[in-house]
Coordinates of C-alpha atoms in Angstrom, one line a residue:
Chain A
M583 CA -3.5 -28.0 -116.4
F584 CA -1.2 -29.6 -117.2
E585 CA -1.2 -33.2 -119.2
Q586 CA 2.3 -34.4 -118.2
L587 CA 4.9 -33.6 -116.4
G588 CA 8.6 -35.3 -116.8
L589 CA 10.5 -35.2 -113.5
I590 CA 14.3 -35.0 -114.2
G591 CA 15.7 -35.6 -110.9
C592 CA 13.6 -36.6 -108.2
G593 CA 15.2 -36.1 -105.5
M594 CA 14.2 -33.7 -101.9
M595 CA 13.4 -30.9 -104.4
G596 CA 12.0 -33.0 -107.2
G597 CA 10.0 -34.7 -105.2
S598 CA 8.2 -31.8 -103.7
F599 CA 7.5 -30.1 -106.8
A600 CA 5.6 -33.3 -107.9
L601 CA 4.1 -33.9 -104.8
A602 CA 2.6 -30.1 -104.5
M603 CA 1.4 -30.4 -108.4
K604 CA -1.1 -33.3 -107.4
R605 CA -2.2 -32.6 -104.2
A606 CA -2.5 -29.4 -106.1
G607 CA -4.4 -31.1 -109.2
L608 CA -2.3 -29.1 -111.6
V609 CA -1.3 -31.9 -113.2
K610 CA -2.7 -35.8 -114.0
R611 CA 0.9 -37.7 -115.0
V612 CA 4.2 -37.8 -113.6
V613 CA 7.1 -39.3 -115.7
G614 CA 10.3 -39.4 -113.3
Y615 CA 14.0 -40.4 -113.9
S616 CA 17.0 -40.4 -112.1
K617 CA 21.0 -41.3 -112.2
S618 CA 19.7 -43.8 -109.4
P619 CA 17.3 -46.3 -110.8
S620 CA 17.3 -47.2 -107.6
T621 CA 15.4 -43.2 -106.7
T622 CA 13.8 -43.1 -109.3
E623 CA 11.6 -46.7 -107.9
Q624 CA 11.5 -45.2 -104.6
A625 CA 9.9 -41.9 -106.2
R626 CA 7.3 -44.6 -107.7
R627 CA 7.1 -46.1 -104.5
M628 CA 6.1 -43.1 -102.4
G629 CA 3.5 -41.7 -105.3
V630 CA 6.0 -38.9 -106.2
I631 CA 6.3 -39.7 -109.6
D632 CA 3.5 -42.9 -111.6
V633 CA 5.8 -44.0 -113.7
E634 CA 9.8 -44.0 -114.3
A635 CA 11.0 -43.8 -117.4
P636 CA 14.6 -45.2 -118.3
S637 CA 16.4 -42.2 -119.5
A638 CA 15.8 -38.2 -119.2
L639 CA 15.3 -38.4 -122.9
L640 CA 11.8 -40.8 -122.1
A641 CA 11.2 -38.5 -119.0
V642 CA 10.3 -35.6 -121.4
S643 CA 8.7 -37.8 -123.8
G644 CA 5.0 -36.9 -124.2
A645 CA 5.3 -33.7 -121.8
D646 CA 4.1 -31.1 -121.4
I647 CA 5.8 -29.6 -118.2
V648 CA 9.1 -30.3 -117.4
L649 CA 11.1 -30.2 -114.8
L650 CA 14.6 -30.1 -114.5
A651 CA 15.7 -30.9 -110.6
V652 CA 19.5 -31.9 -110.6
P653 CA 22.4 -30.4 -109.5
V654 CA 23.0 -27.4 -111.5
A655 CA 26.4 -28.6 -112.9
A656 CA 24.2 -31.5 -114.4
T657 CA 22.0 -28.9 -116.1
E658 CA 24.5 -28.5 -119.5
A659 CA 24.1 -32.6 -119.8
T660 CA 20.7 -32.0 -118.8
F661 CA 19.5 -30.5 -121.7
K662 CA 21.7 -32.3 -124.6
A663 CA 20.1 -35.4 -123.5
I664 CA 16.5 -34.2 -123.5
R665 CA 17.0 -31.5 -126.8
H666 CA 16.2 -34.1 -129.1
L667 CA 12.5 -34.2 -128.1
V668 CA 11.9 -30.5 -126.3
T669 CA 9.3 -29.0 -128.5
S670 CA 8.0 -25.2 -128.8
S671 CA 4.7 -25.4 -127.1
M672 CA 6.5 -27.1 -124.5
L673 CA 7.2 -25.7 -120.7
I674 CA 10.3 -26.8 -118.7
M675 CA 12.3 -25.2 -115.3
D676 CA 14.4 -26.0 -113.5
V677 CA 15.4 -24.8 -109.9
G678 CA 17.7 -24.3 -109.6
S679 CA 20.3 -21.6 -106.7
T680 CA 22.3 -20.0 -110.0
K681 CA 20.9 -18.9 -112.6
R682 CA 23.5 -17.4 -115.0
D683 CA 25.1 -20.3 -115.9
V684 CA 21.8 -22.1 -116.3
V685 CA 20.6 -19.4 -119.0
E686 CA 23.7 -19.8 -121.0
A687 CA 23.7 -23.8 -121.4
S688 CA 20.3 -23.3 -122.3
R689 CA 21.1 -21.1 -124.4
R690 CA 23.8 -23.0 -126.1
V691 CA 22.1 -26.4 -125.9
L692 CA 18.3 -25.6 -126.7
R693 CA 19.0 -22.8 -129.3
D694 CA 16.0 -22.5 -131.5
H695 CA 13.4 -23.7 -128.6
V696 CA 15.1 -21.7 -125.7
G697 CA 12.2 -19.9 -125.7
S698 CA 10.2 -22.8 -124.3
F699 CA 12.7 -22.8 -121.1
V700 CA 11.3 -20.3 -117.9
P701 CA 14.7 -20.4 -115.6
A702 CA 13.6 -20.7 -111.7
H703 CA 14.9 -20.3 -108.5
P704 CA 12.3 -21.7 -105.8
I705 CA 13.6 -19.8 -102.5
A706 CA 13.2 -23.0 -100.0
G707 CA 15.0 -26.1 -99.1
K708 CA 16.4 -28.3 -96.8
E709 CA 19.6 -29.3 -95.5
L710 CA 18.6 -32.9 -95.7
S711 CA 18.6 -34.7 -99.7
G712 CA 16.5 -37.1 -101.1
V713 CA 13.1 -38.5 -102.7
E714 CA 12.7 -39.6 -98.4
H715 CA 12.3 -35.8 -97.6
A716 CA 10.1 -34.6 -100.5
D717 CA 7.9 -32.6 -98.8
A718 CA 4.6 -31.4 -100.8
D719 CA 4.3 -28.0 -98.3
L720 CA 7.5 -27.3 -99.9
Y721 CA 7.1 -24.7 -102.1
H722 CA 3.6 -23.4 -100.2
G723 CA 4.8 -19.3 -99.0
K724 CA 7.8 -19.2 -100.5
Q725 CA 10.5 -16.6 -102.4
V726 CA 10.1 -17.9 -106.0
I727 CA 12.2 -16.0 -108.6
L728 CA 11.6 -16.0 -112.4
T729 CA 14.5 -15.0 -114.8
P730 CA 13.7 -15.2 -118.1
I731 CA 15.9 -13.4 -121.5
E732 CA 14.8 -12.5 -124.9
K733 CA 14.0 -14.8 -126.2
T734 CA 11.5 -16.6 -123.7
Q735 CA 8.4 -17.0 -124.4
T736 CA 5.8 -14.7 -123.0
G737 CA 2.8 -17.1 -123.0
H738 CA 5.2 -20.0 -121.6
L739 CA 6.7 -17.1 -118.1
K740 CA 2.9 -16.6 -118.1
R741 CA 2.2 -20.2 -116.8
A742 CA 5.0 -20.4 -115.4
Q743 CA 4.1 -18.1 -112.3
T744 CA 1.0 -18.7 -112.7
L745 CA 1.9 -22.4 -112.1
W746 CA 3.7 -21.6 -108.6
E747 CA 0.8 -18.7 -107.5
A748 CA -1.4 -21.8 -107.7
L749 CA 1.8 -23.8 -105.8
G750 CA 1.3 -21.0 -103.1
C751 CA 4.1 -18.7 -103.8
H752 CA 5.0 -15.3 -104.4
V753 CA 6.4 -15.2 -107.6
Q754 CA 9.1 -12.2 -108.6
Q755 CA 11.0 -11.5 -111.4
M756 CA 14.4 -10.8 -112.0
S757 CA 17.6 -10.7 -114.7
P758 CA 19.8 -13.6 -114.2
D759 CA 23.1 -11.1 -113.4
S760 CA 21.1 -9.5 -110.2
H761 CA 19.5 -13.2 -109.5
D762 CA 23.4 -14.0 -109.2
A763 CA 24.9 -11.5 -107.8
A764 CA 21.7 -11.3 -104.9
F765 CA 21.8 -15.1 -103.7
A766 CA 25.7 -14.9 -103.4
A767 CA 24.7 -12.1 -100.7
V768 CA 22.4 -13.9 -98.9
S769 CA 22.5 -17.3 -99.9
H770 CA 26.1 -18.1 -100.9
L771 CA 28.6 -17.0 -99.5
P772 CA 26.5 -17.6 -96.0
H773 CA 27.1 -21.0 -96.6
V774 CA 30.7 -20.8 -96.9
L775 CA 30.8 -19.1 -93.6
A776 CA 29.0 -21.6 -92.1
F777 CA 31.3 -24.3 -93.8
A778 CA 33.8 -22.5 -92.7
L779 CA 33.4 -21.5 -89.4
M780 CA 32.8 -25.5 -88.6
N781 CA 35.4 -26.7 -90.2
A782 CA 38.3 -24.3 -88.5
I783 CA 36.3 -25.0 -85.1
G784 CA 37.3 -29.2 -86.0
N785 CA 40.6 -28.5 -86.9
Q786 CA 41.5 -27.3 -83.2
P787 CA 43.8 -29.3 -80.8
H788 CA 40.4 -28.9 -78.2
G789 CA 37.6 -28.0 -81.0
K790 CA 35.5 -31.4 -80.3
D791 CA 35.2 -30.1 -77.0
F792 CA 34.1 -26.2 -78.4
L793 CA 31.6 -27.6 -80.7
G794 CA 30.4 -29.3 -76.8
L795 CA 29.4 -26.0 -75.8
G796 CA 27.6 -24.4 -78.5
G797 CA 24.5 -22.8 -77.8
P798 CA 21.4 -22.1 -79.6
G799 CA 22.6 -19.6 -81.6
F800 CA 25.2 -22.0 -82.5
R801 CA 23.1 -24.2 -83.6
D802 CA 21.1 -21.8 -85.5
F803 CA 24.5 -20.2 -87.5
T804 CA 25.5 -23.1 -88.4
R805 CA 22.4 -25.2 -90.1
I806 CA 23.3 -24.3 -93.5
A807 CA 26.7 -25.8 -93.1
A808 CA 24.7 -30.2 -92.7
S809 CA 24.1 -29.0 -96.1
D810 CA 24.6 -31.3 -99.2
P811 CA 28.4 -31.2 -100.4
K812 CA 27.8 -31.8 -104.5
V813 CA 24.8 -29.6 -104.5
W814 CA 26.7 -27.0 -103.2
R815 CA 30.7 -27.6 -104.4
D816 CA 28.4 -26.7 -108.3
I817 CA 26.9 -23.7 -106.5
L818 CA 29.8 -22.3 -105.1
L819 CA 31.7 -22.9 -108.7
S820 CA 29.6 -22.0 -111.0
N821 CA 28.7 -18.2 -108.6
R822 CA 31.8 -18.0 -108.3
V823 CA 32.7 -14.2 -109.3
E824 CA 29.6 -13.1 -107.5
L825 CA 30.5 -15.0 -104.5
V826 CA 34.4 -13.6 -104.6
E827 CA 33.0 -10.1 -105.0
Q828 CA 30.4 -10.3 -101.5
A829 CA 33.0 -12.0 -100.0
K830 CA 35.4 -8.8 -100.5
M831 CA 33.4 -6.3 -99.5
F832 CA 32.7 -8.6 -96.3
Q833 CA 35.8 -9.4 -95.5
R834 CA 35.8 -4.9 -95.2
S835 CA 33.0 -5.6 -92.7
L836 CA 34.6 -7.9 -90.3
L837 CA 38.0 -6.7 -90.5
N838 CA 36.7 -3.3 -89.6
M839 CA 35.0 -4.9 -86.4
L840 CA 37.5 -6.9 -85.4
Q841 CA 40.1 -4.1 -85.3
L842 CA 37.5 -1.9 -83.7
A843 CA 37.1 -4.7 -80.8
E844 CA 41.3 -4.9 -81.3
E845 CA 41.7 -0.8 -80.4
G846 CA 39.2 -1.1 -77.4
N847 CA 36.9 1.7 -80.0
G848 CA 33.6 0.3 -77.7
E849 CA 32.3 3.4 -79.5
K850 CA 33.0 2.8 -82.9
L851 CA 32.3 -1.2 -82.4
E852 CA 28.0 -0.6 -80.5
E853 CA 27.9 1.4 -84.0
M854 CA 28.3 -1.0 -86.2
I855 CA 26.9 -3.9 -84.0
A856 CA 23.4 -1.5 -84.0
L857 CA 23.4 -1.4 -87.4
A858 CA 23.4 -4.9 -88.0
S859 CA 20.7 -5.2 -84.9
Q860 CA 18.4 -2.4 -86.5
A861 CA 18.4 -4.4 -90.3
R862 CA 17.9 -8.0 -88.5
A863 CA 15.5 -6.8 -86.1
Q864 CA 13.6 -5.2 -89.5
W865 CA 14.6 -7.9 -91.9
H866 CA 10.5 -10.2 -92.4
M867 CA 11.3 -13.5 -94.6
G868 CA 9.7 -12.6 -98.0
R869 CA 9.0 -9.4 -97.0
K870 CA 11.2 -6.2 -99.4
K871 CA 12.5 -3.8 -97.4
Chain B
M637 CA 16.8 -23.3 -49.8
F638 CA 17.5 -19.9 -50.2
E639 CA 15.9 -17.1 -47.9
Q640 CA 16.4 -14.0 -50.6
L641 CA 17.9 -13.6 -53.9
G642 CA 19.8 -10.2 -54.2
L643 CA 18.8 -9.6 -58.1
I644 CA 21.1 -6.7 -59.0
G645 CA 20.1 -6.0 -63.1
C646 CA 16.2 -6.3 -63.3
G647 CA 16.6 -7.0 -67.3
M648 CA 15.7 -10.2 -69.6
M649 CA 18.8 -12.6 -68.1
G650 CA 18.0 -11.6 -64.4
G651 CA 14.5 -11.7 -64.8
S652 CA 13.9 -15.4 -66.3
F653 CA 15.8 -16.1 -63.5
A654 CA 14.5 -14.5 -60.3
L655 CA 11.2 -16.1 -62.0
A656 CA 12.5 -20.2 -62.4
M657 CA 14.1 -19.8 -58.9
K658 CA 10.6 -18.8 -58.0
R659 CA 8.6 -21.8 -59.7
A660 CA 10.6 -24.3 -58.6
G661 CA 10.6 -23.2 -54.6
L662 CA 14.9 -22.6 -54.0
V663 CA 13.7 -18.5 -52.5
K664 CA 11.8 -16.9 -50.9
R665 CA 11.8 -12.9 -51.5
V666 CA 14.1 -11.6 -54.6
V667 CA 14.8 -7.6 -53.6
G668 CA 16.2 -6.9 -57.2
Y669 CA 17.8 -3.1 -58.1
S670 CA 18.4 -2.1 -62.3
K671 CA 20.3 1.2 -62.5
S672 CA 16.9 2.3 -64.2
P673 CA 14.2 2.4 -61.8
S674 CA 11.1 2.3 -64.4
T675 CA 12.5 -1.1 -65.3
T676 CA 12.8 -2.6 -60.9
E677 CA 9.4 -0.8 -61.1
Q678 CA 8.0 -2.9 -63.9
A679 CA 10.3 -5.5 -62.2
R680 CA 8.0 -5.8 -59.3
R681 CA 4.4 -5.2 -61.4
M682 CA 5.3 -8.3 -63.2
G683 CA 5.9 -10.3 -60.0
V684 CA 9.9 -11.4 -61.3
I685 CA 10.6 -9.4 -57.6
D686 CA 8.9 -8.7 -55.0
V687 CA 10.9 -5.8 -53.1
E688 CA 12.4 -2.5 -55.0
A689 CA 15.7 -1.8 -53.6
P690 CA 16.8 1.9 -53.7
S691 CA 20.6 1.0 -54.4
A692 CA 22.7 -2.0 -55.6
L693 CA 24.3 -2.5 -52.1
L694 CA 20.4 -2.8 -50.4
A695 CA 20.0 -5.4 -53.0
V696 CA 22.4 -7.3 -51.1
S697 CA 21.7 -6.5 -47.6
G698 CA 20.1 -9.4 -46.1
A699 CA 20.3 -11.4 -49.6
D700 CA 22.0 -15.2 -48.7
I701 CA 22.5 -15.5 -52.8
V702 CA 22.9 -12.9 -55.2
L703 CA 22.8 -12.3 -58.9
L704 CA 25.0 -10.0 -60.8
A705 CA 23.2 -10.1 -64.2
V706 CA 24.7 -6.8 -65.4
P707 CA 26.7 -6.3 -68.9
V708 CA 30.0 -8.3 -68.4
A709 CA 31.7 -4.5 -68.7
A710 CA 29.6 -3.0 -65.4
T711 CA 31.3 -5.8 -63.9
E712 CA 34.0 -4.2 -61.6
A713 CA 31.2 -1.0 -61.0
T714 CA 28.6 -3.8 -59.8
F715 CA 31.2 -5.4 -57.3
K716 CA 32.9 -2.5 -55.5
A717 CA 28.7 -1.0 -55.4
I718 CA 28.9 -4.1 -53.2
R719 CA 31.6 -5.0 -51.5
H720 CA 30.9 -3.2 -48.3
L721 CA 28.0 -6.2 -47.5
V722 CA 29.1 -9.0 -49.1
T723 CA 30.1 -11.8 -46.8
S724 CA 31.6 -15.3 -46.5
S725 CA 28.4 -17.1 -46.5
M726 CA 26.6 -15.2 -48.7
L727 CA 27.0 -17.1 -52.9
I728 CA 27.2 -14.0 -55.3
M729 CA 26.9 -15.9 -58.8
D730 CA 26.8 -14.1 -62.0
V731 CA 25.7 -15.0 -65.6
G732 CA 28.6 -13.0 -67.7
S733 CA 28.8 -14.4 -71.4
T734 CA 32.8 -14.1 -70.7
K735 CA 34.8 -14.9 -67.7
R736 CA 38.3 -14.1 -67.1
D737 CA 38.1 -9.8 -67.2
V738 CA 35.1 -11.4 -64.7
V739 CA 37.3 -13.2 -62.3
E740 CA 39.6 -10.3 -62.4
A741 CA 36.7 -8.2 -61.3
S742 CA 35.9 -10.2 -58.6
R743 CA 40.2 -10.7 -57.3
R744 CA 40.8 -7.3 -57.8
V745 CA 37.6 -6.1 -55.9
L746 CA 36.5 -9.0 -53.8
R747 CA 39.7 -9.7 -52.4
D748 CA 39.1 -11.4 -48.7
H749 CA 35.8 -12.0 -50.0
V750 CA 36.3 -13.4 -53.6
G751 CA 35.6 -17.5 -52.2
S752 CA 32.3 -16.3 -52.2
F753 CA 31.8 -16.1 -56.0
V754 CA 31.5 -18.7 -58.5
P755 CA 31.5 -17.6 -61.5
A756 CA 28.7 -18.8 -64.2
H757 CA 27.8 -18.7 -67.7
P758 CA 24.2 -20.3 -68.5
I759 CA 24.3 -20.5 -72.1
A760 CA 20.7 -19.0 -73.0
G761 CA 19.5 -15.9 -74.2
K762 CA 17.2 -14.7 -76.7
E763 CA 18.1 -12.1 -79.5
L764 CA 15.6 -9.8 -77.2
S765 CA 16.5 -7.6 -74.0
G766 CA 14.5 -6.4 -71.7
V767 CA 12.6 -7.7 -68.3
E768 CA 9.8 -7.7 -70.9
H769 CA 11.2 -11.2 -72.8
A770 CA 11.9 -13.0 -68.7
D771 CA 11.2 -15.8 -69.0
A772 CA 10.7 -19.1 -66.6
D773 CA 12.0 -21.7 -68.2
L774 CA 14.9 -19.8 -70.0
Y775 CA 17.6 -21.8 -68.6
H776 CA 15.7 -24.7 -68.7
G777 CA 17.8 -27.8 -70.4
K778 CA 20.6 -25.5 -70.9
Q779 CA 24.2 -25.6 -70.2
V780 CA 25.3 -24.0 -67.4
I781 CA 29.0 -23.8 -67.1
L782 CA 31.4 -22.9 -64.1
T783 CA 34.6 -21.6 -63.7
P784 CA 35.8 -21.4 -60.0
I785 CA 39.4 -20.4 -59.4
E786 CA 41.8 -22.2 -57.0
K787 CA 40.1 -19.2 -53.4
T788 CA 36.8 -19.8 -54.4
Q789 CA 34.5 -22.0 -52.0
T790 CA 34.0 -26.2 -52.7
G791 CA 31.2 -25.1 -50.5
H792 CA 29.7 -22.6 -52.5
L793 CA 30.9 -24.2 -55.9
K794 CA 29.0 -27.0 -54.5
R795 CA 25.4 -24.9 -53.8
A796 CA 25.6 -23.2 -57.1
Q797 CA 25.6 -26.4 -58.9
T798 CA 22.9 -28.2 -57.3
L799 CA 20.9 -24.7 -57.6
W800 CA 21.4 -25.3 -61.8
E801 CA 20.7 -28.8 -61.4
A802 CA 17.2 -28.0 -59.9
L803 CA 16.8 -25.5 -62.3
G804 CA 17.1 -28.5 -65.3
C805 CA 20.6 -26.7 -66.7
H806 CA 23.5 -29.5 -67.4
V807 CA 26.2 -27.7 -65.1
Q808 CA 30.4 -28.5 -66.0
Q809 CA 33.1 -26.3 -64.9
M810 CA 36.1 -25.9 -66.7
S811 CA 39.1 -22.6 -66.4
P812 CA 38.1 -19.2 -67.0
D813 CA 40.3 -19.1 -69.7
S814 CA 39.3 -22.7 -71.6
H815 CA 35.7 -20.9 -71.3
D816 CA 36.7 -17.6 -72.7
A817 CA 38.2 -19.5 -76.1
A818 CA 35.4 -22.3 -76.3
F819 CA 32.5 -18.8 -76.4
A820 CA 35.1 -17.4 -78.2
A821 CA 34.7 -20.0 -80.6
V822 CA 31.0 -20.9 -80.8
S823 CA 29.3 -17.8 -80.2
H824 CA 31.5 -14.3 -79.9
L825 CA 33.3 -15.1 -83.4
P826 CA 29.8 -16.8 -85.4
H827 CA 28.2 -13.0 -83.3
V828 CA 31.0 -11.1 -85.4
L829 CA 30.1 -12.7 -88.4
A830 CA 26.2 -12.2 -88.8
F831 CA 26.7 -8.4 -87.6
A832 CA 29.5 -7.9 -90.4
L833 CA 27.3 -10.3 -92.9
M834 CA 23.6 -7.7 -93.0
N835 CA 26.4 -4.4 -92.5
A836 CA 27.7 -5.6 -95.6
I837 CA 24.9 -6.5 -97.9
G838 CA 23.4 -3.5 -96.0
N839 CA 25.6 -1.4 -97.4
Q840 CA 25.2 -2.0 -101.2
P841 CA 23.1 -0.2 -103.5
H842 CA 21.2 -3.1 -103.8
G843 CA 20.9 -4.2 -100.7
K844 CA 17.5 -4.0 -99.4
D845 CA 16.5 -6.2 -102.5
F846 CA 19.3 -8.7 -101.9
L847 CA 17.8 -8.9 -97.7
G848 CA 14.1 -9.3 -99.1
L849 CA 15.5 -12.2 -100.7
G850 CA 16.6 -14.2 -97.9
G851 CA 15.0 -17.0 -97.7
P852 CA 15.1 -19.6 -93.9
G853 CA 18.5 -20.2 -94.3
F854 CA 19.6 -16.2 -94.1
R855 CA 16.3 -16.4 -90.8
D856 CA 18.8 -18.6 -89.1
F857 CA 21.8 -17.3 -90.3
T858 CA 20.9 -14.2 -88.7
R859 CA 19.1 -14.6 -86.3
I860 CA 21.8 -13.7 -83.6
A861 CA 23.3 -10.5 -85.4
A862 CA 19.6 -8.7 -83.5
S863 CA 21.1 -9.0 -80.4
D864 CA 21.9 -5.8 -78.3
P865 CA 24.7 -3.9 -79.0
K866 CA 25.6 -2.6 -76.4
V867 CA 25.8 -6.2 -74.4
W868 CA 28.0 -7.0 -77.3
R869 CA 29.7 -4.3 -77.6
D870 CA 31.3 -5.5 -73.9
I871 CA 31.2 -8.8 -74.9
L872 CA 33.8 -8.4 -77.9
L873 CA 35.8 -6.2 -76.1
S874 CA 36.4 -7.9 -72.8
N875 CA 37.2 -11.2 -75.6
R876 CA 38.9 -9.6 -78.1
V877 CA 41.4 -11.2 -77.3
E878 CA 40.8 -14.7 -78.1
L879 CA 38.5 -13.0 -80.3
V880 CA 41.2 -12.5 -82.4
E881 CA 42.9 -15.7 -82.7
Q882 CA 40.0 -17.4 -83.2
A883 CA 39.0 -15.1 -86.3
K884 CA 42.4 -15.9 -87.4
M885 CA 41.2 -19.1 -87.7
F886 CA 38.3 -18.9 -89.0
Q887 CA 39.6 -16.8 -92.0
R888 CA 42.4 -19.2 -93.2
S889 CA 39.4 -21.5 -93.1
L890 CA 37.4 -19.7 -95.1
L891 CA 40.5 -17.3 -97.5
N892 CA 41.1 -22.1 -99.2
M893 CA 37.6 -22.1 -99.5
L894 CA 37.2 -19.4 -101.4
Q895 CA 40.1 -19.9 -104.0
L896 CA 39.4 -23.2 -104.4
A897 CA 35.9 -21.8 -105.7
E898 CA 37.8 -19.2 -107.9
E899 CA 40.5 -22.4 -109.5
G900 CA 37.6 -24.6 -110.1
N901 CA 38.9 -26.8 -107.7
G902 CA 35.7 -28.7 -107.1
E903 CA 37.3 -31.9 -106.0
K904 CA 38.5 -30.6 -103.1
L905 CA 35.5 -28.1 -102.4
E906 CA 33.9 -30.8 -102.3
E907 CA 35.3 -32.1 -99.2
M908 CA 36.4 -29.6 -97.4
I909 CA 31.9 -28.6 -97.2
A910 CA 31.9 -32.5 -96.5
L911 CA 34.1 -32.1 -93.8
A912 CA 32.2 -29.3 -92.5
S913 CA 28.8 -30.9 -93.6
Q914 CA 29.3 -34.6 -91.6
A915 CA 30.7 -32.4 -88.3
R916 CA 27.1 -30.3 -88.2
A917 CA 25.0 -33.3 -89.2
Q918 CA 26.9 -35.1 -85.6
W919 CA 26.6 -32.5 -84.1
H920 CA 23.9 -31.8 -81.1
M921 CA 23.2 -28.9 -78.7
G922 CA 24.4 -30.0 -74.9
R923 CA 26.0 -33.5 -76.5
K924 CA 30.0 -34.0 -76.3
K925 CA 31.2 -36.0 -79.1

């Protein structure tokens, strides 16, 4: 389907994409670039990429598909680095967890070629980073959100959809704004809550002892707290408006429950818990409603 | 080791205990009682108990070991129901997630026989309740906290420790107060956070759509939100003082992170995330640092 993938960012997300594309026979050759030369070299040694490119620009040269798998905050700089070789027949995608900022960066930098860019967010990840954790199965069975804008070429949008589906993903389209609000709610805020809980416990005199008592519930609840600090710093900063909005609604819900507990209002408290419990019991990953 | 277990509450927790005791050959006969006769009957049909008792009192009659596996709020009433048949040679335990209130109830009701009671909290559970989810492996490999008081008989304490260890558990002792503070931090507050998040999202106009986008991180983070409403109402009410204390520290930690995001202070924000991330990466269930 594609001749050459230009992969910018050969970490866990980008590396997994390259491996999945190769295994599915969707690409003949992968030319990769990472900021750190040792990562690029390791990616080549692992067979994640075929050729090491000495710069982001040269990774794009000759590619008919380009994937940016860099921290969201590095997106604009990456667009700048490659724009001189971007053509309108090249499909460019990213894998960023926020979309409004990425779309704005693409408008500012790619200008006439912005139609080549199909903003993408595969809902997949691990709390582990680095090419050594690249995994051809990472995206299989997962959802991918595409957030096209008016100038996006329909041909590229279709090819992007076909490609992700061929990798076993469920694809849906949303506006960049709806995307960012939704992911502030179901991903970014939960990460902040998990980070904040770890720190709140860790800062107590007996915090270490307390942590030793955490059971399976604690293990699962805090799993995302082990996520990569740089990646999450960028996500929280770039989606801060929606994050704070979601945090406000969360705070109201939290304070309400705490107040019911303090007042000893068991009936109302049980009602609140039952609402949450039913909603969660009915929830299934990747299924609406 | 024991002749007859009097099981009061034949649900998931109590049923799992009976199954584990039988499989380990630690008890010859289990006499069970549940508030709902259909549960007791189902427990007998499933082989969880051998004999149905028509009352809590009669479940205790002739037992050398008694397990209370009832919601924490029902502990005092259960003690009252059985106290006329409690003897000083009988080992009585509970499995409640809070300990100060249980200990106080035992003091008030059991009086001279309070020394027979060894308050126990096995750190095991599922978000599923009911005897149909009873599982002989539930406690294996898990931690069990015993919170003896001054009047607890050392003989009973030792037998309790030996018993749980024979079921494959790691046993440690704490004061009831330390126990409640620790579990407010690593269990009760996380549950409230998960409940509050589900409700905060569910109450939004597009909440249902947002929930459909939750990925593996959301799945794990909210798993405990599906917990039993009555059980958790009782836990939150009975440990409200420590819960509110932990919630205050959590709020400070959360507001701090949100403010750093709003101010665009990436450096400090990354520092906070890195602290949490390191702490979580180094954490292993059941292991003290």
